[in-house]
Amino acid sequence: MSDTRTTHKAGPGTPGKGRPNPGAAEIAAAALAAGQTAVAAAAVAGVHERTVRKWLDQPDYRAGVDRLRGEAVGRALGRLGDGMTAAADALRGLVAHRDPHVRYKAARAVLELGLRLREHAELEGRVRELEARFADHDAGAAGSES
């Protein structure tokens, strides 16, 4: 009877041995963007922690991780936005509830949250306007120097 066991030698992708598997950097970047530590990202990608740390020392790699993280945050914000719409609809529906105590609390919440949202939107608009003015001013100042 022959021995069916195989021995695995360290090769590419084995932590600390050879070159990383193709795609290991992307796998590690995705793990880092998801909030994993360098140690955990290295384990997922099948590379040594030092390799991940070397990648992170490269500005382009770090920027890629930041971009992936930003995309994930954007997707999460989109989901929260959808949830906020559903929550606002539910709260608005409670304003017509048969229990006067529930109606009062819902009406109060709608008014308070509505005012806070309005204030936030107004402040955001004012900040955008100020940023545009500063950008115009900086562009004008740079143009007059040349």
PDB file of C-alpha atoms in Angstrom:
ATOM      1  CA  MET A   1       0.000   0.000   0.000  1.00  0.00           C
ATOM      2  CA  SER A   2       1.476   3.355  -0.959  1.00  0.00           C
ATOM      3  CA  ASP A   3       1.619   6.411   1.279  1.00  0.00           C
ATOM      4  CA  THR A   4      -0.969   8.947   0.023  1.00  0.00           C
ATOM      5  CA  ARG A   5       0.177  11.725   2.311  1.00  0.00           C
ATOM      6  CA  THR A   6       1.894  14.650   0.667  1.00  0.00           C
ATOM      7  CA  THR A   7       4.383  16.961   2.166  1.00  0.00           C
ATOM      8  CA  HIS A   8       3.953  20.662   1.581  1.00  0.00           C
ATOM      9  CA  LYS A   9       7.086  22.676   1.185  1.00  0.00           C
ATOM     10  CA  ALA A  10       7.196  26.370   1.817  1.00  0.00           C
ATOM     11  CA  GLY A  11       6.657  28.251  -1.391  1.00  0.00           C
ATOM     12  CA  PRO A  12       5.237  31.482  -2.672  1.00  0.00           C
ATOM     13  CA  GLY A  13       2.609  32.793  -0.327  1.00  0.00           C
ATOM     14  CA  THR A  14       3.933  30.972   2.691  1.00  0.00           C
ATOM     15  CA  PRO A  15       4.609  33.539   5.403  1.00  0.00           C
ATOM     16  CA  GLY A  16       8.273  34.395   5.396  1.00  0.00           C
ATOM     17  CA  LYS A  17       9.153  32.202   2.381  1.00  0.00           C
ATOM     18  CA  GLY A  18       9.494  33.190  -1.258  1.00  0.00           C
ATOM     19  CA  ARG A  19       7.280  35.685  -3.004  1.00  0.00           C
ATOM     20  CA  PRO A  20       3.676  36.425  -1.980  1.00  0.00           C
ATOM     21  CA  ASN A  21       0.872  34.852  -3.987  1.00  0.00           C
ATOM     22  CA  PRO A  22      -0.432  37.038  -6.785  1.00  0.00           C
ATOM     23  CA  GLY A  23      -3.294  39.031  -5.326  1.00  0.00           C
ATOM     24  CA  ALA A  24      -1.985  38.834  -1.757  1.00  0.00           C
ATOM     25  CA  ALA A  25      -1.476  42.604  -1.631  1.00  0.00           C
ATOM     26  CA  GLU A  26      -5.092  43.176  -2.699  1.00  0.00           C
ATOM     27  CA  ILE A  27      -6.384  40.663  -0.164  1.00  0.00           C
ATOM     28  CA  ALA A  28      -4.376  42.338   2.586  1.00  0.00           C
ATOM     29  CA  ALA A  29      -5.563  45.786   1.458  1.00  0.00           C
ATOM     30  CA  ALA A  30      -9.197  44.674   1.647  1.00  0.00           C
ATOM     31  CA  ALA A  31      -8.634  43.257   5.130  1.00  0.00           C
ATOM     32  CA  LEU A  32      -6.894  46.440   6.277  1.00  0.00           C
ATOM     33  CA  ALA A  33      -9.677  48.584   4.817  1.00  0.00           C
ATOM     34  CA  ALA A  34     -12.188  46.478   6.742  1.00  0.00           C
ATOM     35  CA  GLY A  35     -10.398  47.371   9.973  1.00  0.00           C
ATOM     36  CA  GLN A  36      -8.167  44.335  10.428  1.00  0.00           C
ATOM     37  CA  THR A  37      -4.731  44.734  11.977  1.00  0.00           C
ATOM     38  CA  ALA A  38      -1.580  44.214   9.913  1.00  0.00           C
ATOM     39  CA  VAL A  39      -1.126  40.849  11.647  1.00  0.00           C
ATOM     40  CA  ALA A  40      -4.653  39.710  10.770  1.00  0.00           C
ATOM     41  CA  ALA A  41      -4.390  41.056   7.204  1.00  0.00           C
ATOM     42  CA  ALA A  42      -1.114  39.169   6.760  1.00  0.00           C
ATOM     43  CA  ALA A  43      -2.714  35.939   7.955  1.00  0.00           C
ATOM     44  CA  VAL A  44      -5.665  36.334   5.575  1.00  0.00           C
ATOM     45  CA  ALA A  45      -3.363  37.140   2.649  1.00  0.00           C
ATOM     46  CA  GLY A  46      -0.911  34.354   3.470  1.00  0.00           C
ATOM     47  CA  VAL A  47       2.093  36.632   3.893  1.00  0.00           C
ATOM     48  CA  HIS A  48       4.301  37.689   6.772  1.00  0.00           C
ATOM     49  CA  GLU A  49       3.316  40.698   8.857  1.00  0.00           C
ATOM     50  CA  ARG A  50       6.537  42.456   7.777  1.00  0.00           C
ATOM     51  CA  THR A  51       5.398  42.209   4.163  1.00  0.00           C
ATOM     52  CA  VAL A  52       2.135  43.970   4.991  1.00  0.00           C
ATOM     53  CA  ARG A  53       4.016  46.630   6.937  1.00  0.00           C
ATOM     54  CA  LYS A  54       6.369  47.181   3.964  1.00  0.00           C
ATOM     55  CA  TRP A  55       3.353  47.552   1.688  1.00  0.00           C
ATOM     56  CA  LEU A  56       1.863  50.071   4.102  1.00  0.00           C
ATOM     57  CA  ASP A  57       5.080  52.090   3.965  1.00  0.00           C
ATOM     58  CA  GLN A  58       4.408  52.673   0.258  1.00  0.00           C
ATOM     59  CA  PRO A  59       2.254  55.804  -0.207  1.00  0.00           C
ATOM     60  CA  ASP A  60       0.394  54.340  -3.216  1.00  0.00           C
ATOM     61  CA  TYR A  61      -0.505  51.183  -1.308  1.00  0.00           C
ATOM     62  CA  ARG A  62      -1.660  53.143   1.740  1.00  0.00           C
ATOM     63  CA  ALA A  63      -3.718  55.398  -0.562  1.00  0.00           C
ATOM     64  CA  GLY A  64      -5.311  52.284  -2.065  1.00  0.00           C
ATOM     65  CA  VAL A  65      -6.255  51.013   1.388  1.00  0.00           C
ATOM     66  CA  ASP A  66      -7.698  54.444   2.215  1.00  0.00           C
ATOM     67  CA  ARG A  67      -9.659  54.427  -1.065  1.00  0.00           C
ATOM     68  CA  LEU A  68     -11.099  50.977  -0.283  1.00  0.00           C
ATOM     69  CA  ARG A  69     -12.014  52.126   3.225  1.00  0.00           C
ATOM     70  CA  GLY A  70     -13.694  55.227   1.794  1.00  0.00           C
ATOM     71  CA  GLU A  71     -15.715  53.096  -0.627  1.00  0.00           C
ATOM     72  CA  ALA A  72     -16.841  50.858   2.238  1.00  0.00           C
ATOM     73  CA  VAL A  73     -17.847  53.882   4.302  1.00  0.00           C
ATOM     74  CA  GLY A  74     -19.754  55.266   1.314  1.00  0.00           C
ATOM     75  CA  ARG A  75     -21.686  52.006   0.928  1.00  0.00           C
ATOM     76  CA  ALA A  76     -22.461  51.979   4.658  1.00  0.00           C
ATOM     77  CA  LEU A  77     -23.661  55.591   4.513  1.00  0.00           C
ATOM     78  CA  GLY A  78     -25.943  54.686   1.625  1.00  0.00           C
ATOM     79  CA  ARG A  79     -27.483  51.893   3.672  1.00  0.00           C
ATOM     80  CA  LEU A  80     -27.874  54.208   6.653  1.00  0.00           C
ATOM     81  CA  GLY A  81     -29.532  56.775   4.403  1.00  0.00           C
ATOM     82  CA  ASP A  82     -32.047  54.165   3.270  1.00  0.00           C
ATOM     83  CA  GLY A  83     -32.623  53.210   6.904  1.00  0.00           C
ATOM     84  CA  MET A  84     -33.090  56.845   7.873  1.00  0.00           C
ATOM     85  CA  THR A  85     -35.794  57.226   5.239  1.00  0.00           C
ATOM     86  CA  ALA A  86     -37.606  54.159   6.576  1.00  0.00           C
ATOM     87  CA  ALA A  87     -37.184  55.399  10.159  1.00  0.00           C
ATOM     88  CA  ALA A  88     -38.536  58.829   9.232  1.00  0.00           C
ATOM     89  CA  ASP A  89     -41.542  57.193   7.558  1.00  0.00           C
ATOM     90  CA  ALA A  90     -42.162  55.072  10.657  1.00  0.00           C
ATOM     91  CA  LEU A  91     -41.868  58.086  12.949  1.00  0.00           C
ATOM     92  CA  ARG A  92     -44.193  60.081  10.730  1.00  0.00           C
ATOM     93  CA  GLY A  93     -46.688  57.226  10.861  1.00  0.00           C
ATOM     94  CA  LEU A  94     -46.594  57.306  14.658  1.00  0.00           C
ATOM     95  CA  VAL A  95     -47.760  60.934  14.611  1.00  0.00           C
ATOM     96  CA  ALA A  96     -51.200  59.519  13.708  1.00  0.00           C
ATOM     97  CA  HIS A  97     -51.116  56.760  16.362  1.00  0.00           C
ATOM     98  CA  ARG A  98     -54.291  56.308  18.433  1.00  0.00           C
ATOM     99  CA  ASP A  99     -52.414  56.617  21.737  1.00  0.00           C
ATOM    100  CA  PRO A 100     -51.999  60.356  22.519  1.00  0.00           C
ATOM    101  CA  HIS A 101     -48.761  59.715  24.430  1.00  0.00           C
ATOM    102  CA  VAL A 102     -47.222  58.014  21.367  1.00  0.00           C
ATOM    103  CA  ARG A 103     -48.508  60.831  19.104  1.00  0.00           C
ATOM    104  CA  TYR A 104     -46.957  63.451  21.394  1.00  0.00           C
ATOM    105  CA  LYS A 105     -43.550  61.718  21.535  1.00  0.00           C
ATOM    106  CA  ALA A 106     -43.544  61.149  17.776  1.00  0.00           C
ATOM    107  CA  ALA A 107     -44.535  64.739  17.024  1.00  0.00           C
ATOM    108  CA  ARG A 108     -41.880  66.049  19.369  1.00  0.00           C
ATOM    109  CA  ALA A 109     -39.225  63.822  17.785  1.00  0.00           C
ATOM    110  CA  VAL A 110     -40.245  64.894  14.265  1.00  0.00           C
ATOM    111  CA  LEU A 111     -40.006  68.572  15.206  1.00  0.00           C
ATOM    112  CA  GLU A 112     -36.689  68.241  17.072  1.00  0.00           C
ATOM    113  CA  LEU A 113     -35.036  66.102  14.426  1.00  0.00           C
ATOM    114  CA  GLY A 114     -36.413  68.226  11.612  1.00  0.00           C
ATOM    115  CA  LEU A 115     -35.005  71.404  13.130  1.00  0.00           C
ATOM    116  CA  ARG A 116     -31.618  69.790  13.734  1.00  0.00           C
ATOM    117  CA  LEU A 117     -31.511  68.490  10.174  1.00  0.00           C
ATOM    118  CA  ARG A 118     -32.415  71.932   8.836  1.00  0.00           C
ATOM    119  CA  GLU A 119     -29.666  73.567  10.932  1.00  0.00           C
ATOM    120  CA  HIS A 120     -27.159  71.014   9.715  1.00  0.00           C
ATOM    121  CA  ALA A 121     -28.119  71.557   6.075  1.00  0.00           C
ATOM    122  CA  GLU A 122     -27.864  75.335   6.467  1.00  0.00           C
ATOM    123  CA  LEU A 123     -24.437  75.083   8.111  1.00  0.00           C
ATOM    124  CA  GLU A 124     -23.249  72.708   5.417  1.00  0.00           C
ATOM    125  CA  GLY A 125     -24.337  75.189   2.748  1.00  0.00           C
ATOM    126  CA  ARG A 126     -22.595  78.057   4.507  1.00  0.00           C
ATOM    127  CA  VAL A 127     -19.370  76.071   4.846  1.00  0.00           C
ATOM    128  CA  ARG A 128     -19.499  75.162   1.142  1.00  0.00           C
ATOM    129  CA  GLU A 129     -19.995  78.829   0.264  1.00  0.00           C
ATOM    130  CA  LEU A 130     -17.045  79.893   2.436  1.00  0.00           C
ATOM    131  CA  GLU A 131     -14.835  77.189   0.940  1.00  0.00           C
ATOM    132  CA  ALA A 132     -15.748  78.387  -2.559  1.00  0.00           C
ATOM    133  CA  ARG A 133     -14.921  81.976  -1.609  1.00  0.00           C
ATOM    134  CA  PHE A 134     -11.542  80.944  -0.195  1.00  0.00           C
ATOM    135  CA  ALA A 135     -10.804  78.870  -3.293  1.00  0.00           C
ATOM    136  CA  ASP A 136     -11.674  81.848  -5.527  1.00  0.00           C
ATOM    137  CA  HIS A 137      -9.536  84.118  -3.357  1.00  0.00           C
ATOM    138  CA  ASP A 138      -6.593  81.696  -3.434  1.00  0.00           C
ATOM    139  CA  ALA A 139      -6.914  81.290  -7.207  1.00  0.00           C
ATOM    140  CA  GLY A 140      -6.977  85.065  -7.644  1.00  0.00           C
ATOM    141  CA  ALA A 141      -3.965  85.523  -5.393  1.00  0.00           C
ATOM    142  CA  ALA A 142      -2.023  82.814  -7.239  1.00  0.00           C
ATOM    143  CA  GLY A 143      -2.907  84.371 -10.603  1.00  0.00           C
ATOM    144  CA  SER A 144      -1.666  87.808  -9.571  1.00  0.00           C
ATOM    145  CA  GLU A 145       1.710  86.401  -8.468  1.00  0.00           C
ATOM    146  CA  SER A 146       2.638  85.105 -11.928  1.00  0.00           C
TER     147      SER A 146
END
